[in-house]
Each structure stands twice: as C-alpha cells, then as structure tokens.
Amino acid sequence: MKEENAIAKQIKKYIKYRNKTLHETADEMGIGYTTFCEQLNRGTLRAETLFRLADYLDIDLNLMMQSLSSPGHLSLFEGDAVPRMSKAHRENELDQVMHMLDYLIHQTLGKTGEIKRELLKAFNGNFFYLLDVLTPENADILLFSERGKEKIKVYTSGRSGESCSFTGSRPVFRKMLSADDELNRIIEERKEKLL
C-alpha cells in the first residue's frame, strides 16, 4: 500500500478540522471532486490551487513548509496538532456557530447535555472545530489518540491549574480541560447570558 504524501495528509486534516468535506472543498476550488482527490493524492496541486486552499482553510503555508522541510518530513500533524484558526477566520465562523448555539439553548429549554448533543450533530460531531471557534485565542487545543479514539484537551488561562509557565517574572497558570468539559463550560456561560 502506497503511503499518502505529506501535503495531502496535512490538507486533509485541515479540511477535517475546519469542518469542511472534500466535496465542499473541491467545489470551492472550482475543481471536480475526482480531479481534486487525484491531484491531492498524487501531489500535483497547482500553486494557484494551494494558495486558494490556504485562504479557504486558513492554512499558514509558512508553517506547513517548515513542517515538511524538517528531517524525515516529521510534521506538526503527526500527533494531530492542528494550528488554530486565525482571528479573522474564527470571526467568520463564529456567527454561524453562535446562531445555532442560541437556537438550541431556546429549543431545549437550557438542557446542557441536549444542547451539546445537538450542537455536535449540527457540526458533524467536530469537537475540534467547535472548540476552535468558541474558545479564546490564547487557549491551546491538543489532539491525541488514546486506544484508537481521538481525544481533545484544551489548555486555557486560569487562576489555578495543572500547568504553570513563566512569562517574564510573572507565572502564567494554565488549566487543562477535556473537550467535553470545555464545551459544557461554554454552553453554561452562554445560557447565563440568554436565560
């Protein structure tokens, strides 16, 4: 079995974590689905297409180049560490996510578990995408695999936490939360504002 090329692997992960599909992405690029998949898998994407993909998926091409040029092509994506969306890209996505969240809060009469289930259903079960859009810029979202299941942890700034680093002379405390706990926290905060 032939190993997937590094660029295709990274682009496919961006597609997944930006809550897009290969079909949507091919349509946005103005390329037929089959042609797009062939170009991606063969590594024959035109430079113009790569630049358009970078814009559409909020890919930092310099970061991608650095990860591809490291010895042995070790990539940032080997552990599924996907860079967060830029502030502008996140703001474009935020309206859609908040509209759905507000709608679900009113429809479910504020039941957090039900809101979370329906929110995930509305966004293809994509925890990473929702957290990327809804958590502050200074949070780090880490993906890892545990017993074959994808796990997500969110590190946020807090007064107390499990991790401490020093910036200048002041300690910065970081709190680690599971994706589930972080999404519950976000829903609870929004419920307080709306209900």
CSV table of C-alpha atoms in Angstrom, one decimal:
chain,number,residue,atom,x,y,z
A,1,MET,CA,0.0,0.0,0.0
A,2,LYS,CA,1.4,3.4,-1.0
A,3,GLU,CA,1.9,5.9,1.7
A,4,GLU,CA,-0.1,9.1,1.4
A,5,ASN,CA,2.0,12.2,0.5
A,6,ALA,CA,2.7,14.7,3.3
A,7,ILE,CA,1.0,17.7,1.7
A,8,ALA,CA,-2.2,15.7,1.0
A,9,LYS,CA,-2.2,14.4,4.6
A,10,GLN,CA,-1.9,17.9,6.0
A,11,ILE,CA,-4.5,19.4,3.7
A,12,LYS,CA,-7.0,16.5,4.5
A,13,LYS,CA,-6.5,17.2,8.2
A,14,TYR,CA,-7.1,20.9,7.7
A,15,ILE,CA,-10.3,20.0,5.8
A,16,LYS,CA,-11.5,17.8,8.7
A,17,TYR,CA,-10.7,20.2,11.5
A,18,ARG,CA,-12.1,23.3,9.7
A,19,ASN,CA,-15.4,21.3,9.4
A,20,LYS,CA,-15.3,21.0,5.6
A,21,THR,CA,-15.6,18.0,3.4
A,22,LEU,CA,-13.5,17.0,0.3
A,23,HIS,CA,-16.7,17.6,-1.8
A,24,GLU,CA,-17.2,21.1,-0.4
A,25,THR,CA,-13.5,22.0,-0.8
A,26,ALA,CA,-13.4,20.7,-4.4
A,27,ASP,CA,-16.5,22.8,-5.2
A,28,GLU,CA,-15.0,25.9,-3.6
A,29,MET,CA,-11.8,25.4,-5.6
A,30,GLY,CA,-13.9,25.0,-8.8
A,31,ILE,CA,-12.5,21.5,-9.4
A,32,GLY,CA,-14.4,18.3,-9.8
A,33,TYR,CA,-14.3,16.1,-6.8
A,34,THR,CA,-12.5,13.2,-8.5
A,35,THR,CA,-9.9,15.5,-10.1
A,36,PHE,CA,-9.3,17.3,-6.8
A,37,CYS,CA,-8.8,14.0,-5.0
A,38,GLU,CA,-6.4,12.7,-7.7
A,39,GLN,CA,-4.4,16.0,-7.6
A,40,LEU,CA,-4.3,15.9,-3.9
A,41,ASN,CA,-3.2,12.2,-3.6
A,42,ARG,CA,-0.6,12.5,-6.5
A,43,GLY,CA,0.8,15.7,-5.1
A,44,THR,CA,0.0,17.6,-8.4
A,45,LEU,CA,-1.9,20.5,-7.0
A,46,ARG,CA,-1.2,23.7,-8.9
A,47,ALA,CA,0.3,26.6,-6.9
A,48,GLU,CA,-2.8,28.7,-7.5
A,49,THR,CA,-5.0,25.9,-6.0
A,50,LEU,CA,-2.7,25.6,-3.0
A,51,PHE,CA,-2.9,29.4,-2.4
A,52,ARG,CA,-6.7,29.2,-2.7
A,53,LEU,CA,-6.8,26.3,-0.3
A,54,ALA,CA,-4.7,28.2,2.2
A,55,ASP,CA,-7.2,31.1,2.0
A,56,TYR,CA,-10.3,28.8,2.2
A,57,LEU,CA,-9.0,26.6,5.1
A,58,ASP,CA,-6.9,29.3,6.9
A,59,ILE,CA,-3.6,27.4,6.3
A,60,ASP,CA,-0.4,29.1,7.3
A,61,LEU,CA,1.8,28.0,4.3
A,62,ASN,CA,5.0,29.0,6.0
A,63,LEU,CA,4.2,26.7,8.9
A,64,MET,CA,3.3,23.9,6.5
A,65,MET,CA,6.6,24.4,4.7
A,66,GLN,CA,8.5,24.3,7.9
A,67,SER,CA,6.9,21.1,9.0
A,68,LEU,CA,7.5,19.5,5.6
A,69,SER,CA,11.2,20.5,5.4
A,70,SER,CA,12.1,19.1,8.8
A,71,PRO,CA,14.3,16.0,8.8
A,72,GLY,CA,12.4,12.9,7.8
A,73,HIS,CA,9.3,15.0,7.0
A,74,LEU,CA,8.2,15.0,10.6
A,75,SER,CA,5.1,17.0,10.6
A,76,LEU,CA,3.2,19.1,13.2
A,77,PHE,CA,0.3,16.9,12.2
A,78,GLU,CA,1.9,13.6,13.2
A,79,GLY,CA,0.2,14.0,16.5
A,80,ASP,CA,-2.8,15.8,15.0
A,81,ALA,CA,-1.7,19.2,16.4
A,82,VAL,CA,-3.7,21.5,14.1
A,83,PRO,CA,-2.9,25.2,14.3
A,84,ARG,CA,-5.9,27.3,15.5
A,85,MET,CA,-7.8,29.4,13.0
A,86,SER,CA,-6.7,33.0,12.6
A,87,LYS,CA,-8.8,35.6,14.4
A,88,ALA,CA,-10.4,36.8,11.1
A,89,HIS,CA,-11.3,33.2,10.0
A,90,ARG,CA,-12.7,32.4,13.5
A,91,GLU,CA,-14.9,35.5,13.5
A,92,ASN,CA,-16.3,34.5,10.1
A,93,GLU,CA,-17.3,31.1,11.5
A,94,LEU,CA,-18.5,32.5,14.9
A,95,ASP,CA,-21.8,33.9,13.7
A,96,GLN,CA,-22.9,30.6,12.3
A,97,VAL,CA,-21.9,28.6,15.4
A,98,MET,CA,-23.4,31.2,17.9
A,99,HIS,CA,-26.7,31.3,15.9
A,100,MET,CA,-27.0,27.6,16.2
A,101,LEU,CA,-26.0,27.6,19.9
A,102,ASP,CA,-28.5,30.3,20.8
A,103,TYR,CA,-31.2,28.5,18.8
A,104,LEU,CA,-30.5,25.2,20.7
A,105,ILE,CA,-30.5,26.9,24.1
A,106,HIS,CA,-34.0,28.2,23.4
A,107,GLN,CA,-35.3,25.0,21.8
A,108,THR,CA,-34.1,22.7,24.6
A,109,LEU,CA,-35.0,25.0,27.4
A,110,GLY,CA,-31.4,25.1,28.5
A,111,LYS,CA,-30.6,21.4,29.0
A,112,THR,CA,-26.8,21.4,28.6
A,113,GLY,CA,-26.4,17.7,27.6
A,114,GLU,CA,-29.1,18.0,24.9
A,115,ILE,CA,-27.7,21.3,23.6
A,116,LYS,CA,-24.2,19.8,23.3
A,117,ARG,CA,-25.5,16.7,21.5
A,118,GLU,CA,-27.5,18.7,19.0
A,119,LEU,CA,-24.7,21.2,18.5
A,120,LEU,CA,-22.2,18.4,17.7
A,121,LYS,CA,-24.8,16.9,15.4
A,122,ALA,CA,-25.2,20.2,13.6
A,123,PHE,CA,-21.4,20.4,13.0
A,124,ASN,CA,-20.7,16.8,12.1
A,125,GLY,CA,-19.5,15.8,15.5
A,126,ASN,CA,-16.5,18.0,15.1
A,127,PHE,CA,-15.4,18.9,18.6
A,128,PHE,CA,-12.2,20.5,17.4
A,129,TYR,CA,-14.0,22.9,15.1
A,130,LEU,CA,-16.5,24.0,17.7
A,131,LEU,CA,-13.7,24.5,20.3
A,132,ASP,CA,-11.5,26.3,17.8
A,133,VAL,CA,-14.4,28.7,17.1
A,134,LEU,CA,-15.7,29.1,20.6
A,135,THR,CA,-12.6,29.2,22.9
A,136,PRO,CA,-10.4,32.3,23.4
A,137,GLU,CA,-7.4,32.7,21.1
A,138,ASN,CA,-4.9,32.1,24.0
A,139,ALA,CA,-6.3,28.6,24.6
A,140,ASP,CA,-4.3,25.7,23.1
A,141,ILE,CA,-6.3,22.7,21.7
A,142,LEU,CA,-4.4,19.5,21.6
A,143,LEU,CA,-5.5,16.3,19.8
A,144,PHE,CA,-4.1,12.9,20.6
A,145,SER,CA,-5.1,9.3,20.1
A,146,GLU,CA,-5.8,7.0,23.1
A,147,ARG,CA,-6.6,3.4,22.4
A,148,GLY,CA,-7.6,4.3,18.9
A,149,LYS,CA,-10.0,7.0,19.9
A,150,GLU,CA,-9.4,10.7,19.2
A,151,LYS,CA,-9.1,12.8,22.4
A,152,ILE,CA,-9.0,16.5,22.7
A,153,LYS,CA,-7.7,18.6,25.6
A,154,VAL,CA,-8.0,22.3,26.0
A,155,TYR,CA,-5.5,24.4,27.9
A,156,THR,CA,-6.9,27.7,29.0
A,157,SER,CA,-5.5,30.6,31.1
A,158,GLY,CA,-6.8,30.4,34.6
A,159,ARG,CA,-6.1,31.4,38.2
A,160,SER,CA,-5.2,27.9,39.2
A,161,GLY,CA,-4.4,24.9,37.1
A,162,GLU,CA,-2.3,21.9,36.4
A,163,SER,CA,0.4,23.7,34.5
A,164,CYS,CA,2.4,26.8,35.2
A,165,SER,CA,4.9,28.6,33.0
A,166,PHE,CA,6.7,31.9,33.4
A,167,THR,CA,6.4,34.8,31.1
A,168,GLY,CA,8.9,37.4,32.2
A,169,SER,CA,8.8,37.4,36.0
A,170,ARG,CA,5.1,36.5,36.4
A,171,PRO,CA,3.8,33.0,36.4
A,172,VAL,CA,1.0,32.1,34.0
A,173,PHE,CA,-1.3,29.3,35.2
A,174,ARG,CA,-3.0,27.1,32.7
A,175,LYS,CA,-5.9,24.9,33.3
A,176,MET,CA,-6.4,21.6,31.3
A,177,LEU,CA,-10.0,20.6,30.4
A,178,SER,CA,-11.4,17.8,28.3
A,179,ALA,CA,-13.2,18.8,25.2
A,180,ASP,CA,-16.4,17.7,26.8
A,181,ASP,CA,-15.9,19.8,29.9
A,182,GLU,CA,-14.8,22.9,27.9
A,183,LEU,CA,-17.9,22.7,25.6
A,184,ASN,CA,-20.1,22.3,28.7
A,185,ARG,CA,-18.5,25.4,30.2
A,186,ILE,CA,-19.1,27.4,27.1
A,187,ILE,CA,-22.7,26.3,26.9
A,188,GLU,CA,-23.3,27.2,30.6
A,189,GLU,CA,-21.8,30.6,30.1
A,190,ARG,CA,-24.0,31.3,27.1
A,191,LYS,CA,-27.1,30.0,28.9
A,192,GLU,CA,-26.4,32.5,31.8
A,193,LYS,CA,-26.4,35.4,29.2
A,194,LEU,CA,-29.5,34.2,27.4
A,195,LEU,CA,-31.8,32.8,30.0
